[in-house]
XYZ file of N, CA, C and O in Angstrom:
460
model
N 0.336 -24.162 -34.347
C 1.272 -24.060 -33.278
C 1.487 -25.412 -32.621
O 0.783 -26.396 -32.850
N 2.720 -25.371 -31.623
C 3.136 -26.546 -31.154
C 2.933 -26.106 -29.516
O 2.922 -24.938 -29.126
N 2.764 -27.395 -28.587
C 2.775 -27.359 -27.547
C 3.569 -28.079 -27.025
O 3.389 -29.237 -27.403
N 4.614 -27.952 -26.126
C 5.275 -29.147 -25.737
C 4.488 -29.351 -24.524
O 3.971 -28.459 -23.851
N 4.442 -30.730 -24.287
C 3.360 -31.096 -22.950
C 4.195 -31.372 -21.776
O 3.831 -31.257 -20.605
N 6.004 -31.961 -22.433
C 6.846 -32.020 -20.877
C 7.317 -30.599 -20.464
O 7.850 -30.475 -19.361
N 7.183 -29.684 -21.145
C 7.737 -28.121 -20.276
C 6.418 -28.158 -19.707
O 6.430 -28.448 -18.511
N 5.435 -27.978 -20.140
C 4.217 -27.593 -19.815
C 3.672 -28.207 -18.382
O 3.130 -27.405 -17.621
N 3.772 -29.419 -18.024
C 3.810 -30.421 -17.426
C 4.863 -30.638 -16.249
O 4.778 -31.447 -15.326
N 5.923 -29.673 -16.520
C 7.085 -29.745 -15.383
C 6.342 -29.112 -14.369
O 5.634 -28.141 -14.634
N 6.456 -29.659 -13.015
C 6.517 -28.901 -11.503
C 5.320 -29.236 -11.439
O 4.700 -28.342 -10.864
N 4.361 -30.464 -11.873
C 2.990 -30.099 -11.764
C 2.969 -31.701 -10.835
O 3.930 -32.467 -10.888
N 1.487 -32.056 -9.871
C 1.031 -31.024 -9.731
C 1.395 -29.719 -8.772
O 2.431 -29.914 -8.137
N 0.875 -28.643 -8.565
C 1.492 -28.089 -7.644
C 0.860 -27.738 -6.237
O -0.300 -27.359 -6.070
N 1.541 -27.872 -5.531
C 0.769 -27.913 -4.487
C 0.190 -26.505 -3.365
O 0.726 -25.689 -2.616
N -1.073 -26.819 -3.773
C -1.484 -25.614 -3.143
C -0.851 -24.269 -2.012
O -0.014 -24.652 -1.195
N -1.130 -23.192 -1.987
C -0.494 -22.543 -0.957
C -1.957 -21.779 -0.299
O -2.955 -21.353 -0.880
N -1.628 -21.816 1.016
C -2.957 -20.978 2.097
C -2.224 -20.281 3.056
O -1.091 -20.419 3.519
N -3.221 -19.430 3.261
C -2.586 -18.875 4.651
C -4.140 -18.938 5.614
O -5.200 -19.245 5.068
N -4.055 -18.628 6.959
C -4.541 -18.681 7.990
C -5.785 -17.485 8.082
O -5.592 -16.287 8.287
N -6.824 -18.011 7.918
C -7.730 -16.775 8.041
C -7.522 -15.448 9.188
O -7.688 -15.921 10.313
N -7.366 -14.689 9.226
C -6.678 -13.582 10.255
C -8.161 -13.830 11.525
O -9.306 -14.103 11.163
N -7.759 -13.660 12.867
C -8.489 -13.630 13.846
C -8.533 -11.979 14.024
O -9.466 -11.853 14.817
N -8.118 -10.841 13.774
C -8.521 -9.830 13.696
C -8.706 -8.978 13.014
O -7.932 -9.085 12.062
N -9.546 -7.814 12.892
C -10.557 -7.275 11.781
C -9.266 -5.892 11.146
O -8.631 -5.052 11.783
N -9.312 -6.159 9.866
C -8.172 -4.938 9.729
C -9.176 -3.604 9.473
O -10.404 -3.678 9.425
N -8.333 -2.289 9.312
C -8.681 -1.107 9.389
C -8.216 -0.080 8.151
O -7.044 -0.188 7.789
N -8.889 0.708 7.614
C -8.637 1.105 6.373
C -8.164 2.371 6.925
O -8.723 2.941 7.863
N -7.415 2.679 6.493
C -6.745 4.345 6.518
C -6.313 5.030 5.233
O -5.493 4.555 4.448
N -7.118 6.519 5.051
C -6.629 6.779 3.936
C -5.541 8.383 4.281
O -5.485 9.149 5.243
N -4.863 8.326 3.037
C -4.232 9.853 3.125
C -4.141 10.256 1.544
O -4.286 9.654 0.480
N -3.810 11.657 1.969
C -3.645 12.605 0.210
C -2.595 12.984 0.439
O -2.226 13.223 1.589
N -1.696 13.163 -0.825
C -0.273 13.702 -0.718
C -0.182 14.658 -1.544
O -0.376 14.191 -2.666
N 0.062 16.040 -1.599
C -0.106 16.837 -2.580
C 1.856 16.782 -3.220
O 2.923 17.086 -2.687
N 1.474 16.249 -4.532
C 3.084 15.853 -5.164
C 3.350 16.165 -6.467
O 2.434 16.716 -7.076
N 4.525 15.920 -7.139
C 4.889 16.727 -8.671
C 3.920 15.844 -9.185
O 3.402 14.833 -8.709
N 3.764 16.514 -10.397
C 3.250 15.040 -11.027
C 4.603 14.211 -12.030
O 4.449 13.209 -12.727
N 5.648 14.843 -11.863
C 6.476 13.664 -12.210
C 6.787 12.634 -11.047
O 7.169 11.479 -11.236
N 6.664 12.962 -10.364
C 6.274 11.892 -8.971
C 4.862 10.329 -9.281
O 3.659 10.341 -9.023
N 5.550 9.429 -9.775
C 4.512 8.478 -9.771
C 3.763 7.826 -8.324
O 3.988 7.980 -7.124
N 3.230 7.399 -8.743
C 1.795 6.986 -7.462
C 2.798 5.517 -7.118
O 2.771 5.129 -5.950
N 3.353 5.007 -7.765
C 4.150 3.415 -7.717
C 5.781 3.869 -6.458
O 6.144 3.346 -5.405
N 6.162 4.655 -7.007
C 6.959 5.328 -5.830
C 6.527 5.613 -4.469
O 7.165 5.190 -3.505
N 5.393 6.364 -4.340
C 4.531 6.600 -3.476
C 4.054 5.420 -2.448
O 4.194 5.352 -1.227
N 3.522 4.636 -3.247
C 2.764 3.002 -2.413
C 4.226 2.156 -2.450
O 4.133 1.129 -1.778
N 5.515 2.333 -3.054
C 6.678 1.520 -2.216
C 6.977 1.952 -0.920
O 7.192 1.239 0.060
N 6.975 3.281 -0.993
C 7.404 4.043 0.152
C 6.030 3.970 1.454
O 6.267 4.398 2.583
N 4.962 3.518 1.177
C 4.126 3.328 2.123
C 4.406 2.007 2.964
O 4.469 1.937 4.191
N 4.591 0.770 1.865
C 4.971 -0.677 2.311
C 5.934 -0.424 3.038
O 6.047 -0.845 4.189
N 6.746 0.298 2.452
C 8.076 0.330 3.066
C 8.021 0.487 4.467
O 8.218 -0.362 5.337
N 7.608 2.172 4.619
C 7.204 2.368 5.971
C 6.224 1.605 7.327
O 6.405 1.491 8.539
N 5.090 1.169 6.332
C 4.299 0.553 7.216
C 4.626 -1.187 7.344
O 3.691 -1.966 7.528
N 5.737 -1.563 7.252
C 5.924 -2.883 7.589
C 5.363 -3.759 7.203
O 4.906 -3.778 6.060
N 5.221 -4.850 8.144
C 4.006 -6.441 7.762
C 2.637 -5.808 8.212
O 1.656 -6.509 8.466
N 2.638 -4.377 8.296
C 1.685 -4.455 9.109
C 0.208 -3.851 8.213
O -0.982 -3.851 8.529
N 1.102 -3.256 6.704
C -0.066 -2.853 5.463
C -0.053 -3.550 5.027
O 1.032 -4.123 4.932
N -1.424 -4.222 4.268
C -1.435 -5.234 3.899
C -1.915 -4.846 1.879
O -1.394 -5.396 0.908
N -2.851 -3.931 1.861
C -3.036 -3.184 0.283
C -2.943 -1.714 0.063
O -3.197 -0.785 0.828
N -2.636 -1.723 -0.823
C -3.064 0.674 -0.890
C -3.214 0.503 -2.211
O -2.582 -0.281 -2.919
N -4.245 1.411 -2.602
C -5.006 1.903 -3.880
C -5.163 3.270 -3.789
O -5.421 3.929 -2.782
N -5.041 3.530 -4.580
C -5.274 5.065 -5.413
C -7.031 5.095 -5.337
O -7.734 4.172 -5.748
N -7.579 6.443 -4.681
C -8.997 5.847 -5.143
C -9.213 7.534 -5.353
O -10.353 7.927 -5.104
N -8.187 8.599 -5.805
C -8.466 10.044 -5.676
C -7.457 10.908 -6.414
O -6.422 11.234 -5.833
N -7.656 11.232 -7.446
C -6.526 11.756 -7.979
C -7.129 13.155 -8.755
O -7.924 13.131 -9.694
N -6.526 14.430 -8.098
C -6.525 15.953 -7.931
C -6.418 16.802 -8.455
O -6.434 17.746 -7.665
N -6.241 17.274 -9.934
C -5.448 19.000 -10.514
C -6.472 19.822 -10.544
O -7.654 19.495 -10.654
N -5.852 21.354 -10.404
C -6.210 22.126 -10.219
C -6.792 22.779 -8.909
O -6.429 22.383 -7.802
N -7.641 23.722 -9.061
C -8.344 24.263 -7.357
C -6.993 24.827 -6.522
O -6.255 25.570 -7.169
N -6.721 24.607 -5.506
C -5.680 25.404 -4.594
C -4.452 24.333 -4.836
O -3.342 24.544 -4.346
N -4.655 23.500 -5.404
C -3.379 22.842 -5.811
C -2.344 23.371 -6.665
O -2.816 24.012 -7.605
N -0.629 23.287 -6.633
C -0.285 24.162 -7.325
C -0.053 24.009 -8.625
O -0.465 22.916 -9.015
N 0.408 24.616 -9.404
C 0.758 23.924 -11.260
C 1.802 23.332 -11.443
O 2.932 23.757 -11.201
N 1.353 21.785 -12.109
C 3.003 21.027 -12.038
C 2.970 19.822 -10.373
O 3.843 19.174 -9.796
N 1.629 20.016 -10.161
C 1.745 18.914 -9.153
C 0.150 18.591 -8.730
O -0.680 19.478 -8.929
N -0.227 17.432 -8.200
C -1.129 16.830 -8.113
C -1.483 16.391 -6.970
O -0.648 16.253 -6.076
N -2.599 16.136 -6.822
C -3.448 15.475 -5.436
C -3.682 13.967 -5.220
O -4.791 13.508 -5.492
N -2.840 13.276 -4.811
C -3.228 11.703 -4.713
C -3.692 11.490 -3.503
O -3.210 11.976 -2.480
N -4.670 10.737 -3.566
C -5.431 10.140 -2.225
C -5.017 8.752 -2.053
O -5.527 8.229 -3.043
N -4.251 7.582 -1.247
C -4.256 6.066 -1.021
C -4.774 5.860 0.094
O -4.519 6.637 1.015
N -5.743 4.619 0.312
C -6.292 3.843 1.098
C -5.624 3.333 1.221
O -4.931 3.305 0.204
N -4.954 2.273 2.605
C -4.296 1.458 2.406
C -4.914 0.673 3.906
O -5.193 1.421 4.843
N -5.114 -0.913 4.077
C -5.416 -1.424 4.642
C -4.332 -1.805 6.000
O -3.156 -2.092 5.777
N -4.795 -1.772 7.155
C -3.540 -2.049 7.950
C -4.514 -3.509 8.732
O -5.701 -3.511 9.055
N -3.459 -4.673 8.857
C -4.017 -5.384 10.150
C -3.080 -5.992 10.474
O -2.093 -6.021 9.738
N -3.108 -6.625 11.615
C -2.302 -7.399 12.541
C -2.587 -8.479 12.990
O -3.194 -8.448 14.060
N -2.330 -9.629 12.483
C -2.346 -11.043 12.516
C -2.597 -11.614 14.334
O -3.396 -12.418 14.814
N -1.643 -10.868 14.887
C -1.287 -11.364 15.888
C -2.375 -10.686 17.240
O -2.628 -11.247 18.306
N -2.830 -9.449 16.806
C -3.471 -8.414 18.434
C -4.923 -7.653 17.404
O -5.329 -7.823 16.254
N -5.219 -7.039 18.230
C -6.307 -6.282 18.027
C -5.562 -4.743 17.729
O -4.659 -4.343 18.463
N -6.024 -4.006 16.651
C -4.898 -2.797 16.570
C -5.273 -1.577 17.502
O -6.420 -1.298 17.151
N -4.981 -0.892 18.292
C -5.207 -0.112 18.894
C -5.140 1.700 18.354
O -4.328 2.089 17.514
N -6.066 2.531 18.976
C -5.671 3.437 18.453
C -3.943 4.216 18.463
O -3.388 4.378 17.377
N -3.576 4.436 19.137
C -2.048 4.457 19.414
C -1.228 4.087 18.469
O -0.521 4.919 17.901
N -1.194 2.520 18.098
C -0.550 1.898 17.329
C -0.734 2.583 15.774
O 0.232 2.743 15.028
N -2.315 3.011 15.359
C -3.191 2.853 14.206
C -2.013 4.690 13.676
O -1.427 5.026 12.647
N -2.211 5.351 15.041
C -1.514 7.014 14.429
C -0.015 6.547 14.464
O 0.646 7.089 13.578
N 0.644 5.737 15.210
C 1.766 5.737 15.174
C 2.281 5.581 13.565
O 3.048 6.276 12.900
N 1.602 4.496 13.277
C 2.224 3.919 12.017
C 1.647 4.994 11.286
O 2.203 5.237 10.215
N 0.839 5.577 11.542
C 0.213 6.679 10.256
C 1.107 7.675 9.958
O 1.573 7.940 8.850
N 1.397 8.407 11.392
C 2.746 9.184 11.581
C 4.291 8.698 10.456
O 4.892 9.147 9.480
N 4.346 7.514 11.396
C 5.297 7.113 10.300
C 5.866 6.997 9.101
O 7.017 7.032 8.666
N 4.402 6.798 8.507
C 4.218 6.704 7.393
C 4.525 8.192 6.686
O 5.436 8.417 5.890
N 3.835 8.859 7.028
C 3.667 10.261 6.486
C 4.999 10.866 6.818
O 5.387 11.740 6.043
N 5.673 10.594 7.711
C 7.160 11.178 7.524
C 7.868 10.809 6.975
O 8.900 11.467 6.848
N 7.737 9.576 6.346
C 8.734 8.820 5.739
C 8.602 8.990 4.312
O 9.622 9.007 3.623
N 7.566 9.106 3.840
C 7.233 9.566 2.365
C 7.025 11.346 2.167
O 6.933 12.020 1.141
N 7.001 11.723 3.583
C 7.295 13.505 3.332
C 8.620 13.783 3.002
O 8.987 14.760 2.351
N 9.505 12.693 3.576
C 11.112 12.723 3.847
C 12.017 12.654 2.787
O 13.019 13.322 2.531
N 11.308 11.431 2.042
C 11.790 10.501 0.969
C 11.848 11.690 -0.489
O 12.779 12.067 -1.201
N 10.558 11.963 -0.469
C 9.778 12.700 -1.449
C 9.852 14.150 -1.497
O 9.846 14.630 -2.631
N 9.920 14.932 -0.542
C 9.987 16.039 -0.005
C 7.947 16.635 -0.609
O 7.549 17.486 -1.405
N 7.421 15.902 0.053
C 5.940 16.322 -0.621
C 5.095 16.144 0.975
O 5.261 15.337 1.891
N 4.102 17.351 0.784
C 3.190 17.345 1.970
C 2.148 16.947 1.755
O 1.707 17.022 0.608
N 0.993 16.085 3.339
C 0.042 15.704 2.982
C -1.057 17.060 2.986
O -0.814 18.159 3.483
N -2.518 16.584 2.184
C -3.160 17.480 1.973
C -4.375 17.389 2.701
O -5.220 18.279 2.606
């Protein structure tokens, strides 16, 4: 094989990127959504970002459901998703608001309830 070393070599070097260590401690919140399972989990965590602003920062899948009182043809997802705020300390208030939010906005979107 061949390497070219000037493509390879373009834009370099590059210069680092950082951000600001956060001065306040973020908070994990999780929820379950009982949904089709043609409903992907990637739909699901857009519609979380979506809802929760600058203010989620990750969500992972860490729970996934069939069978038991669940119905046939749909599934149990659980996401964690991290919330913090750069700027304040998060308060409880703030912490349900956005939770609220959240959960209506992907009940709305989706037409799926949490579990």
């Amino acid at each position: 094989g061949e390497i070219n070393l000037e493509k390879l070599m373009q834009g370099q070097p590059r210069i680092p990127k950082y951000a600001k260590l956060p001065k306040f401690a973020a908070v994990d919140r999780d929820l379950a959504f009982v949904m089709p399972n043609k409903l992907t989990v990637g739909e699901v965590t857009g519609e979380i970002k979506k809802a929760g602003g600058n203010l989620v920062r990750d969500i992972e899948v860490f729970d996934v459901f069939e069978g038991g009182d669940i119905p046939d043809g749909h599934k149990s997802v659980a996401f964690r998703y991290k919330v913090q705020d750069p700027e304040n300390t998060l308060s409880d208030d703030v912490l349900l608001g956005l939770q609220k939010k959240i959960i209506d906005s992907v009940s709305q979107k989706f037409s799926i309830t949490t579990r």
